[in-house]
Amino acid sequence: MDRIQTLDQVQAEGELSKRKKAAMFVSGLLIGAVVLGGIAWAAGHGMAPNAPPGSSSVAMKNIQFDPAVLTVPKGTTVTWTNDDPVVHTVTSDAPGGPLDSPDMLQGAKWSFTFAQDGTYAYHCTPHATFDAGMSKWMGMTAKVVVGTGVGGGNGTEPMDLPHATYDARTTRPAPAERWIALEAKELPLAVAPKKVLAAWTFGGALPGPILRVVEGDLVHFTLYNNGTMPHSMDFHAAETPWDVNYQPVAPGTSFSFDWTAMWPGVYMYHCGAAPVLAHIGNGMYGMIIVDPRNDTRPAPDVEYALVQSEIYLTDAVDAEGMYHGDIDKMQKVTPTYVVFNGYANQYKDAPLTVGVGKRIRLHVMNAGPTTFSAFHVIGAMFDRVWVDGNPANEMVGLQTWQIAPGGGATFDLVIPAPGLYPFVTHSFAYTGLGALGLIKAT
């Protein structure tokens, strides 16, 4: 039985768990340092302490430079190491600048000795673009401050962007032949107050647009890759050859394929380019609903689509003030946030609404990439749940239903009394990380 006095208490449980995990993690690091004989370890992406003349290093990982701002004395030799499974470069922003590495495969190193004072801005050619309007490089960028800059550290303030509540309302379409086009691109998106992710997206949104078709519809799909790296499309709702239609699409190109929606349900779509964990973890996912052609279920009065996902942020921002997806945290499953529709707690301040006694239908998909969702509405019961959203998989009178990563379900409920009804993942360690919203019945 849930005994929750306030929403803040719900989230406090998750925050307490987060602090305990952090303490355990730090303790493990300290023990590891002793075992390894006192090796010094400095946490924190995006900045580096001042170094004496000699040598310093920059890691290329998670599609970013770490640190993004390096301050060194004149005469320092800096070595870059590519820890990513994709090609990177170290290229001066200024045409003809001194930093001009060859293409660097995973494990490659490249060094440069800074003999003159100054600020050396640079970027990775495959993973950065020049914004003519802002007259600057955007994406995988960084800088080395030599000489007079010694003593500052990073100094970059986190970027802040306005956030518009993700519109979760959705309605059933009529059967039709469908033409769907999505653009793959990278751009900054807010995921919490003063937390801007350098997101990889479909359609410039996190999650991608809610797509909805009807069982039997022929879908003509095109992916336009306007990003800086290969992307692809994997529709869980489609039956189609993986090696033919889910192939990586190079930047600046497009790819089309057709498929027929044969099975009704609530499905995930996502980028399947390698490494898939990084592409999903950085935001390349969305929901597609396939409505049954002959739907005999009770008609809902209102429908909403909710995508649960984890967000893994680096510990510090890059030179532009953005956080990046942290592949190490993804692999260790230590999320910064767990959210519904891409932003922490957004439906706490902007509740979903329904009339008292009206049927509300919630289409819920768990994008993961790793944790399960234990979807639950506090103070209400699901009179019907359809596993994977398929009407053939009906269950009756449920309190909570578990959704695996990459899975979905449809939940129906009728709320008999006015008030606020929180929806959460009942894995409360994650509720406190942002997986909480409200249904307001009036």
XYZ file of C-alpha atoms in Angstrom:
442
model
C 0.000 0.000 0.000
C 1.441 3.393 -0.984
C 1.636 5.914 1.870
C 2.834 9.082 0.182
C 2.077 12.483 1.670
C 3.692 14.666 -0.981
C 5.233 14.328 -4.414
C 8.514 15.613 -2.974
C 8.587 12.609 -0.623
C 8.238 10.292 -3.607
C 11.205 11.924 -5.273
C 13.179 12.073 -2.028
C 13.311 8.265 -1.931
C 14.963 8.281 -5.332
C 17.382 11.058 -4.386
C 18.376 9.129 -1.234
C 19.034 6.030 -3.326
C 21.049 8.127 -5.768
C 23.215 9.501 -2.927
C 23.775 6.013 -1.539
C 24.829 4.744 -4.966
C 27.151 7.708 -5.380
C 28.721 7.052 -1.984
C 29.215 3.369 -2.836
C 30.734 4.328 -6.186
C 33.179 6.802 -4.607
C 34.098 4.236 -1.938
C 34.824 1.716 -4.669
C 37.075 4.206 -6.411
C 38.988 4.908 -3.209
C 39.479 1.200 -2.531
C 40.603 0.724 -6.119
C 43.140 3.528 -5.732
C 44.649 1.845 -2.675
C 44.829 -1.530 -4.423
C 46.538 0.042 -7.410
C 49.165 1.616 -5.203
C 47.884 5.136 -4.787
C 47.257 6.016 -8.420
C 45.717 9.508 -8.509
C 42.341 9.795 -10.234
C 40.593 13.082 -11.027
C 36.894 13.011 -11.843
C 35.111 15.548 -14.012
C 34.717 15.900 -17.758
C 35.197 19.244 -19.418
C 38.059 20.749 -17.398
C 41.639 20.027 -16.358
C 43.908 21.438 -13.649
C 46.863 23.597 -14.651
C 49.803 21.454 -15.710
C 53.531 22.188 -15.470
C 55.403 22.458 -18.763
C 55.878 18.986 -20.134
C 52.951 16.905 -21.284
C 49.187 16.722 -21.004
C 46.439 14.658 -22.607
C 42.960 14.897 -24.080
C 40.640 11.907 -24.509
C 38.248 11.670 -27.435
C 35.283 9.714 -26.126
C 31.496 9.873 -26.111
C 31.810 12.065 -29.257
C 33.489 14.851 -27.286
C 36.909 16.067 -26.187
C 37.676 15.476 -22.509
C 38.621 17.989 -21.188
C 36.869 20.445 -23.472
C 39.027 23.298 -22.139
C 42.659 22.550 -21.304
C 44.865 25.228 -19.720
C 48.637 24.639 -19.986
C 51.933 26.575 -19.882
C 53.827 27.389 -23.042
C 55.978 24.489 -24.195
C 53.511 21.754 -23.227
C 53.038 18.770 -25.521
C 49.392 17.675 -25.655
C 48.484 14.167 -26.809
C 44.993 13.288 -28.060
C 43.783 9.660 -27.853
C 40.702 8.356 -29.675
C 38.738 6.105 -27.305
C 35.639 6.001 -29.539
C 34.856 3.333 -32.163
C 34.507 6.066 -34.827
C 37.004 8.267 -36.678
C 37.965 11.616 -35.108
C 40.295 14.481 -36.008
C 41.941 17.396 -34.205
C 41.449 20.353 -36.556
C 41.963 24.077 -35.880
C 38.846 26.232 -36.188
C 40.918 28.876 -37.974
C 41.685 27.966 -41.607
C 45.347 27.000 -41.870
C 45.665 26.715 -38.081
C 48.391 24.618 -36.461
C 46.195 21.722 -35.324
C 45.734 19.368 -38.260
C 45.740 15.684 -37.335
C 45.109 12.858 -39.795
C 41.961 10.745 -39.452
C 42.323 8.915 -36.139
C 40.876 5.425 -35.724
C 40.039 3.971 -32.309
C 43.205 3.770 -30.216
C 45.152 6.252 -32.354
C 47.198 9.038 -30.737
C 48.324 12.423 -32.053
C 50.511 15.034 -30.338
C 51.280 18.725 -30.727
C 53.665 20.998 -28.794
C 52.363 24.505 -28.048
C 55.336 26.887 -28.390
C 53.349 30.159 -28.329
C 50.859 31.716 -25.924
C 47.284 31.944 -27.125
C 43.896 30.247 -27.304
C 43.705 27.374 -29.779
C 40.116 26.488 -30.676
C 39.622 23.233 -32.544
C 37.026 20.673 -33.585
C 36.545 17.160 -34.932
C 35.804 17.446 -38.648
C 33.423 14.424 -38.878
C 31.474 15.482 -35.785
C 31.214 19.268 -35.975
C 29.532 21.745 -38.288
C 30.141 25.440 -38.917
C 27.164 27.623 -38.008
C 27.396 30.589 -40.364
C 24.765 32.519 -38.435
C 26.761 32.282 -35.209
C 30.142 32.305 -36.992
C 31.368 29.381 -34.915
C 31.852 25.643 -34.974
C 29.173 23.582 -33.209
C 29.274 19.975 -32.054
C 32.488 18.219 -31.040
C 34.599 21.270 -30.198
C 37.209 22.262 -27.610
C 40.126 24.600 -26.979
C 43.600 24.738 -25.452
C 44.535 27.901 -23.543
C 48.311 28.377 -23.483
C 50.318 30.701 -21.232
C 48.295 33.681 -20.043
C 45.246 31.500 -19.499
C 46.943 29.460 -16.758
C 44.908 29.434 -13.524
C 41.374 29.285 -14.863
C 40.230 25.711 -15.368
C 37.111 25.321 -17.492
C 35.128 28.449 -16.680
C 32.310 27.455 -19.032
C 28.841 28.001 -17.593
C 26.195 25.350 -18.322
C 23.904 26.345 -21.161
C 20.247 26.921 -20.325
C 17.440 26.606 -22.861
C 13.684 27.101 -22.530
C 11.635 23.914 -22.497
C 8.208 23.469 -24.054
C 6.191 20.613 -22.541
C 6.152 17.621 -24.888
C 2.613 17.271 -26.261
C 1.625 13.747 -25.233
C -1.928 13.849 -26.573
C -2.594 11.550 -29.522
C -5.610 10.394 -31.551
C -6.401 7.439 -33.768
C -5.982 8.087 -37.513
C -8.064 6.668 -40.333
C -6.581 3.823 -42.398
C -4.469 5.163 -45.275
C -1.319 4.734 -47.298
C 1.394 6.543 -45.315
C 4.399 8.626 -46.296
C 6.641 9.214 -43.285
C 9.918 11.150 -43.404
C 12.210 11.778 -40.443
C 15.350 13.871 -40.186
C 18.301 12.644 -38.134
C 20.214 15.545 -36.645
C 22.135 16.597 -33.559
C 21.162 19.686 -31.591
C 21.048 20.990 -27.996
C 17.890 20.100 -26.053
C 16.963 20.778 -22.433
C 16.402 17.631 -20.355
C 16.088 19.379 -16.962
C 16.530 22.941 -15.664
C 20.013 24.173 -16.694
C 20.819 20.759 -18.150
C 21.201 20.861 -21.930
C 22.101 17.661 -23.736
C 23.952 17.651 -27.051
C 21.202 15.348 -28.269
C 21.105 13.021 -31.256
C 17.521 13.090 -32.477
C 14.852 12.141 -34.948
C 13.000 15.266 -36.021
C 14.814 17.524 -33.564
C 12.762 16.254 -30.604
C 13.396 14.067 -27.556
C 11.795 11.597 -27.926
C 11.165 11.677 -31.670
C 7.677 12.433 -33.016
C 4.808 10.133 -32.037
C 3.964 8.177 -35.184
C 0.582 6.521 -35.618
C -0.704 4.212 -38.358
C -3.424 1.585 -38.728
C -3.039 -2.159 -39.079
C -2.679 -2.970 -42.781
C -1.333 0.466 -43.769
C 1.485 0.531 -46.312
C 4.236 2.801 -44.963
C 6.690 4.571 -47.282
C 9.554 5.706 -45.059
C 12.535 7.985 -45.756
C 15.352 8.866 -43.367
C 17.258 12.070 -44.142
C 20.574 12.165 -42.308
C 21.486 15.797 -41.679
C 23.725 14.891 -38.755
C 27.474 14.470 -38.459
C 27.666 10.663 -38.179
C 25.929 7.595 -39.673
C 22.388 6.916 -38.441
C 19.719 4.353 -39.280
C 16.102 3.444 -38.556
C 14.852 0.332 -36.769
C 11.051 0.051 -36.557
C 10.054 -2.618 -34.031
C 6.641 -2.640 -35.724
C 8.045 -3.637 -39.128
C 8.824 -7.043 -40.573
C 11.644 -6.324 -43.014
C 15.215 -7.548 -43.684
C 17.585 -5.965 -41.185
C 20.602 -6.098 -43.509
C 18.667 -4.454 -46.345
C 16.562 -1.712 -44.760
C 18.134 -0.976 -41.380
C 21.521 -0.088 -42.862
C 23.502 2.978 -41.681
C 22.821 6.142 -43.675
C 25.836 8.389 -44.232
C 25.685 12.101 -43.290
C 24.208 14.224 -46.051
C 22.355 11.313 -47.662
C 18.941 9.650 -47.372
C 17.498 6.152 -47.552
C 13.951 4.917 -48.196
C 12.123 1.639 -47.709
C 8.525 0.421 -47.549
C 6.831 -1.815 -45.014
C 3.312 -2.869 -44.066
C 1.992 -2.573 -40.501
C 0.789 -6.114 -39.835
C 0.517 -6.234 -36.041
C -1.369 -3.746 -33.842
C 0.484 -2.462 -30.811
C 2.732 0.127 -29.175
C 6.246 -0.063 -30.560
C 9.658 1.525 -30.319
C 11.592 2.977 -33.208
C 15.267 3.823 -32.803
C 18.605 4.300 -34.492
C 20.424 1.014 -34.965
C 23.821 2.400 -35.990
C 26.779 1.207 -33.937
C 27.191 1.549 -31.073
C 23.430 1.211 -30.571
C 23.713 1.915 -26.833
C 25.209 5.341 -27.545
C 22.669 6.243 -30.230
C 19.671 5.341 -28.057
C 21.326 6.782 -24.957
C 21.822 10.116 -26.722
C 18.168 10.407 -27.754
C 17.516 8.558 -31.031
C 14.204 6.862 -30.262
C 10.461 7.351 -30.423
C 7.064 5.617 -30.353
C 4.971 4.284 -33.214
C 1.410 3.133 -32.496
C -0.250 0.652 -34.846
C -4.001 0.816 -34.225
C -6.084 -2.308 -34.854
C -8.122 -1.982 -38.041
C -11.247 -3.280 -36.291
C -10.926 -2.086 -32.714
C -13.533 -3.626 -30.393
C -12.091 -2.123 -27.212
C -14.023 0.546 -25.278
C -13.506 3.912 -26.963
C -11.287 6.236 -24.889
C -12.256 9.830 -24.173
C -8.638 10.971 -24.272
C -5.326 9.311 -25.218
C -1.738 10.109 -24.268
C 1.621 8.680 -25.324
C 4.420 8.368 -22.749
C 7.986 7.283 -23.497
C 10.112 6.375 -20.481
C 13.862 6.642 -20.979
C 17.152 7.093 -19.159
C 19.459 10.075 -19.656
C 23.161 9.760 -18.887
C 24.983 13.106 -18.691
C 28.699 13.742 -18.507
C 29.885 15.264 -15.239
C 30.707 18.637 -16.801
C 29.861 20.670 -19.872
C 31.834 21.122 -23.066
C 33.208 24.410 -24.386
C 29.691 25.401 -25.531
C 28.085 24.725 -22.142
C 26.377 21.478 -23.199
C 26.408 18.092 -21.508
C 26.936 14.961 -23.586
C 25.741 11.397 -23.266
C 28.224 9.463 -21.118
C 28.830 5.986 -22.565
C 30.596 4.832 -19.381
C 27.515 5.650 -17.305
C 25.317 3.942 -19.905
C 27.372 0.774 -19.581
C 27.302 0.946 -15.765
C 23.563 1.847 -15.758
C 23.957 4.911 -13.545
C 21.479 7.358 -15.111
C 21.448 11.047 -14.322
C 17.708 11.185 -15.044
C 14.873 8.786 -15.812
C 12.110 10.682 -17.568
C 8.822 10.592 -19.407
C 8.990 12.192 -22.855
C 12.501 13.525 -22.568
C 12.403 15.990 -19.656
C 12.528 15.419 -15.895
C 9.202 15.860 -14.067
C 7.626 17.894 -16.881
C 4.097 16.560 -16.247
C 4.374 17.397 -12.559
C 4.020 21.059 -13.511
C 1.830 20.457 -16.583
C -0.451 17.521 -15.680
C -2.246 15.317 -18.174
C -5.976 16.044 -17.891
C -9.118 13.908 -17.990
C -12.718 14.333 -16.954
C -14.006 12.470 -13.895
C -15.617 9.221 -14.995
C -14.048 9.450 -18.451
C -11.836 6.750 -19.950
C -8.181 7.734 -20.291
C -5.889 5.583 -22.435
C -2.127 5.698 -21.864
C 0.176 4.266 -24.512
C 3.487 3.664 -22.705
C 6.774 2.633 -24.312
C 10.074 2.010 -22.539
C 12.977 3.222 -24.682
C 15.516 2.206 -22.042
C 18.165 1.715 -23.154
C 18.590 -0.612 -20.156
C 16.222 -0.301 -17.170
C 12.746 -1.783 -16.841
C 9.649 0.338 -16.262
C 7.189 -0.615 -13.511
C 4.375 1.670 -14.648
C 1.875 2.603 -11.954
C -0.739 5.303 -11.284
C -1.031 6.139 -7.598
C -4.645 6.144 -6.411
C -6.062 4.356 -9.449
C -6.390 0.909 -11.020
C -5.986 -0.154 -14.620
C -9.252 -1.807 -15.571
C -7.576 -3.108 -18.726
C -3.965 -3.482 -19.870
C -2.930 -4.673 -23.313
C 0.589 -6.141 -23.380
C 2.590 -4.607 -26.254
C -0.577 -2.619 -27.001
C -2.094 -5.575 -28.874
C -5.851 -6.030 -28.173
C -5.345 -9.810 -28.220
C -3.138 -9.547 -25.110
C -5.734 -8.232 -22.654
C -5.312 -8.276 -18.889
C -7.879 -7.023 -16.367
C -7.618 -5.199 -13.026
C -3.902 -4.482 -12.719
C -2.069 -2.189 -10.283
C 1.385 -2.128 -11.948
C 2.784 -3.562 -15.162
C 6.423 -4.097 -16.030
C 7.669 -3.007 -19.456
C 11.026 -4.239 -20.705
C 13.422 -1.958 -22.587
C 12.183 -1.821 -26.162
C 8.655 -2.885 -25.138
C 5.302 -1.178 -24.795
C 1.813 -1.496 -23.348
C -1.551 0.260 -23.413
C -3.266 1.109 -20.115
C -6.932 2.059 -19.662
C -8.383 3.553 -16.514
C -11.468 5.454 -15.422
C -10.925 7.877 -12.538
C -14.072 8.182 -10.386
C -13.181 11.215 -8.244
C -11.581 14.614 -8.897
C -7.995 15.103 -7.804
C -4.370 14.506 -8.673
C -3.087 11.038 -9.546
C 0.705 10.638 -9.897
C 2.060 8.276 -12.547
C 5.491 6.811 -11.887
C 7.795 3.938 -12.443
C 7.430 1.975 -9.220
C 11.193 1.450 -9.237
C 11.416 4.365 -6.830
C 15.149 4.886 -7.185
C 14.282 6.153 -10.665
C 11.152 8.069 -9.675
C 13.402 10.465 -7.783
C 15.451 11.001 -10.939
C 12.533 12.524 -12.827
C 10.145 9.683 -13.718
C 7.085 11.289 -12.171
C 4.066 13.082 -13.603
C 0.479 13.901 -12.708
C -2.957 13.129 -14.070
C -5.475 15.799 -13.099
C -9.092 14.635 -13.012
C -11.761 17.361 -12.995
